[in-house]
């Protein structure tokens, strides 16, 4: 499973059309899988926050384990970017306040809307137009963070 060391030839430094199409296809497949797995279901999220079912904890746990494994593959240089270059992940400062407060705000938004960012876009793509309101609120929240960033603890 070793990626070739020779970068993909691309003069413009932009992904080739073939790569963009493959990203699009993978994204659609991911969306279909998430809809079929009921990850965008408000009822499943409600069950999770009330500790009535393991379904969402299983999905989230699987994502965490898979993310750790993929991150390890990236750090080892086995997974590279679309140009064949090594992906460099800079180390983060071991601060806990920002993760604590960020997690609280993220969790509150998730509990209030019944969706986190990925499922919001999947829901919109599945035709549930109310997700557009949630995406707009998430964008406004991100913009508010950008304006207040210097005043927040980091």
C-alpha positions as a Markdown table, in Angstrom:
| # | Residue | x | y | z |
|---|---|---|---|---|
| 1 | Unk | 0.0 | 0.0 | 0.0 |
| 2 | Unk | 2.9 | 2.3 | -0.7 |
| 3 | Unk | 2.3 | 5.4 | -2.8 |
| 4 | Unk | 4.7 | 6.1 | -5.5 |
| 5 | Unk | 7.3 | 8.8 | -4.7 |
| 6 | Unk | 7.0 | 10.4 | -8.1 |
| 7 | Unk | 4.5 | 13.2 | -8.0 |
| 8 | Unk | 1.6 | 13.3 | -10.4 |
| 9 | Unk | 2.5 | 15.4 | -13.4 |
| 10 | Unk | 0.3 | 18.5 | -13.4 |
| 11 | Unk | 1.7 | 21.8 | -14.7 |
| 12 | Unk | -1.0 | 24.1 | -13.2 |
| 13 | Unk | -0.8 | 22.7 | -9.7 |
| 14 | Unk | -4.5 | 22.2 | -9.8 |
| 15 | Unk | -6.2 | 18.8 | -9.6 |
| 16 | Unk | -6.9 | 17.2 | -12.9 |
| 17 | Unk | -10.5 | 16.8 | -14.1 |
| 18 | Unk | -10.2 | 13.1 | -13.5 |
| 19 | Unk | -9.3 | 13.7 | -9.9 |
| 20 | Unk | -12.1 | 16.2 | -9.4 |
| 21 | Unk | -14.6 | 13.7 | -10.8 |
| 22 | Unk | -13.3 | 11.0 | -8.5 |
| 23 | Unk | -13.7 | 13.4 | -5.5 |
| 24 | Unk | -17.2 | 14.1 | -6.6 |
| 25 | Unk | -18.1 | 10.4 | -7.0 |
| 26 | Unk | -16.6 | 9.6 | -3.6 |
| 27 | Unk | -18.6 | 12.5 | -2.0 |
| 28 | Unk | -21.8 | 11.3 | -3.5 |
| 29 | Unk | -21.1 | 7.7 | -2.4 |
| 30 | Unk | -20.3 | 9.0 | 1.1 |
| 31 | Unk | -23.6 | 11.0 | 1.2 |
| 32 | Unk | -25.6 | 8.0 | 0.1 |
| 33 | Unk | -24.0 | 5.8 | 2.8 |
| 34 | Unk | -24.7 | 8.5 | 5.5 |
| 35 | Unk | -28.3 | 8.8 | 4.4 |
| 36 | Unk | -28.8 | 5.0 | 4.4 |
| 37 | Unk | -27.1 | 4.7 | 7.8 |
| 38 | Unk | -29.6 | 7.2 | 9.1 |
| 39 | Unk | -26.7 | 9.5 | 10.3 |
| 40 | Unk | -28.7 | 12.6 | 9.2 |
| 41 | Unk | -31.8 | 11.4 | 11.1 |
| 42 | Unk | -32.9 | 13.8 | 13.8 |
| 43 | Unk | -34.4 | 10.9 | 15.6 |
| 44 | Unk | -31.1 | 9.0 | 15.7 |
| 45 | Unk | -29.3 | 12.1 | 17.1 |
| 46 | Unk | -32.2 | 12.5 | 19.7 |
| 47 | Unk | -31.7 | 8.9 | 20.7 |
| 48 | Unk | -28.0 | 9.5 | 21.1 |
| 49 | Unk | -28.3 | 12.6 | 23.3 |
| 50 | Unk | -30.8 | 10.7 | 25.5 |
| 51 | Unk | -28.6 | 7.6 | 25.7 |
| 52 | Unk | -31.3 | 5.4 | 24.3 |
| 53 | Unk | -29.4 | 3.8 | 21.5 |
| 54 | Unk | -25.8 | 2.9 | 20.5 |
| 55 | Unk | -26.3 | 3.6 | 16.8 |
| 56 | Unk | -24.7 | 7.0 | 16.6 |
| 57 | Unk | -22.0 | 6.2 | 19.2 |
| 58 | Unk | -21.0 | 3.3 | 16.9 |
| 59 | Unk | -20.8 | 5.6 | 13.9 |
| 60 | Unk | -18.8 | 8.2 | 15.8 |
| 61 | Unk | -16.5 | 5.6 | 17.3 |
| 62 | Unk | -15.8 | 4.1 | 13.9 |
| 63 | Unk | -15.0 | 7.6 | 12.5 |
| 64 | Unk | -12.6 | 8.3 | 15.4 |
| 65 | Unk | -10.8 | 5.0 | 15.0 |
| 66 | Unk | -10.6 | 5.4 | 11.2 |
| 67 | Unk | -9.4 | 9.0 | 11.6 |
| 68 | Unk | -6.6 | 7.9 | 13.9 |
| 69 | Unk | -5.5 | 5.2 | 11.5 |
| 70 | Unk | -5.6 | 7.5 | 8.5 |
| 71 | Unk | -3.7 | 10.2 | 10.4 |
| 72 | Unk | -1.1 | 7.6 | 11.3 |
| 73 | Unk | -0.8 | 6.7 | 7.6 |
| 74 | Unk | -0.4 | 10.3 | 6.6 |
| 75 | Unk | 2.3 | 10.9 | 9.2 |
| 76 | Unk | 4.1 | 7.7 | 7.9 |
| 77 | Unk | 4.0 | 9.2 | 4.3 |
| 78 | Unk | 1.9 | 6.3 | 3.0 |
| 79 | Unk | -1.0 | 8.6 | 2.1 |
| 80 | Unk | -0.1 | 11.6 | 0.1 |
| 81 | Unk | -2.0 | 14.5 | -1.5 |
| 82 | Unk | -3.3 | 14.4 | -5.1 |
| 83 | Unk | 0.0 | 15.7 | -6.5 |
| 84 | Unk | 1.9 | 12.8 | -4.8 |
| 85 | Unk | 3.5 | 15.2 | -2.3 |
| 86 | Unk | 3.9 | 14.3 | 1.4 |
| 87 | Unk | 1.2 | 15.8 | 3.7 |
| 88 | Unk | 2.7 | 17.8 | 6.6 |
| 89 | Unk | 0.6 | 18.1 | 9.7 |
| 90 | Unk | 2.0 | 20.8 | 12.0 |
| 91 | Unk | 2.0 | 20.1 | 15.7 |
| 92 | Unk | -0.6 | 22.0 | 17.8 |
| 93 | Unk | 0.0 | 23.6 | 21.1 |
| 94 | Unk | -1.3 | 21.5 | 24.0 |
| 95 | Unk | -3.9 | 24.0 | 25.2 |
| 96 | Unk | -7.2 | 22.7 | 26.6 |
| 97 | Unk | -9.4 | 25.8 | 27.0 |
| 98 | Unk | -10.0 | 26.3 | 23.4 |
| 99 | Unk | -10.9 | 22.7 | 22.8 |
| 100 | Unk | -13.2 | 22.7 | 25.9 |
| 101 | Unk | -15.1 | 25.8 | 24.9 |
| 102 | Unk | -15.1 | 24.9 | 21.2 |
| 103 | Unk | -16.5 | 21.5 | 22.0 |
| 104 | Unk | -19.2 | 23.0 | 24.2 |
| 105 | Unk | -20.3 | 25.4 | 21.4 |
| 106 | Unk | -20.1 | 22.7 | 18.8 |
| 107 | Unk | -22.1 | 20.3 | 21.0 |
| 108 | Unk | -24.7 | 22.9 | 21.7 |
| 109 | Unk | -25.1 | 23.7 | 18.0 |
| 110 | Unk | -25.4 | 20.0 | 17.3 |
| 111 | Unk | -28.0 | 19.4 | 20.0 |
| 112 | Unk | -30.1 | 22.4 | 18.9 |
| 113 | Unk | -30.0 | 21.7 | 15.2 |
| 114 | Unk | -29.8 | 17.9 | 15.3 |
| 115 | Unk | -26.9 | 17.9 | 12.9 |
| 116 | Unk | -23.2 | 18.4 | 12.7 |
| 117 | Unk | -21.5 | 20.0 | 9.6 |
| 118 | Unk | -21.1 | 16.9 | 7.5 |
| 119 | Unk | -24.7 | 15.7 | 7.8 |
| 120 | Unk | -25.9 | 19.2 | 7.2 |
| 121 | Unk | -24.5 | 19.2 | 3.7 |
| 122 | Unk | -25.6 | 15.6 | 3.2 |
| 123 | Unk | -29.1 | 16.6 | 4.2 |
| 124 | Unk | -29.2 | 19.6 | 1.9 |
| 125 | Unk | -27.9 | 17.3 | -0.9 |
| 126 | Unk | -30.7 | 14.8 | -0.1 |
| 127 | Unk | -33.2 | 17.6 | -0.6 |
| 128 | Unk | -34.0 | 18.7 | 2.9 |
| 129 | Unk | -34.0 | 22.4 | 2.4 |
| 130 | Unk | -34.2 | 23.3 | 6.1 |
| 131 | Unk | -30.5 | 22.3 | 6.3 |
| 132 | Unk | -29.7 | 25.5 | 4.3 |
| 133 | Unk | -30.8 | 27.5 | 7.3 |
| 134 | Unk | -28.5 | 25.5 | 9.6 |
| 135 | Unk | -25.5 | 25.9 | 7.1 |
| 136 | Unk | -26.2 | 29.6 | 7.0 |
| 137 | Unk | -26.2 | 29.8 | 10.8 |
| 138 | Unk | -22.9 | 27.7 | 10.9 |
| 139 | Unk | -21.3 | 30.1 | 8.5 |
| 140 | Unk | -22.4 | 33.1 | 10.5 |
| 141 | Unk | -21.1 | 31.5 | 13.7 |
| 142 | Unk | -17.7 | 30.9 | 11.9 |
| 143 | Unk | -17.7 | 34.6 | 10.8 |
| 144 | Unk | -18.5 | 35.7 | 14.4 |
| 145 | Unk | -15.5 | 33.6 | 15.6 |
| 146 | Unk | -13.3 | 35.2 | 13.1 |
| 147 | Unk | -14.3 | 38.7 | 14.3 |
| 148 | Unk | -14.0 | 37.7 | 18.0 |
| 149 | Unk | -10.9 | 35.5 | 17.7 |
| 150 | Unk | -8.5 | 38.0 | 19.2 |
| 151 | Unk | -10.7 | 38.5 | 22.2 |
| 152 | Unk | -11.1 | 34.8 | 23.0 |
| 153 | Unk | -8.8 | 32.5 | 25.0 |
| 154 | Unk | -6.4 | 30.5 | 23.0 |
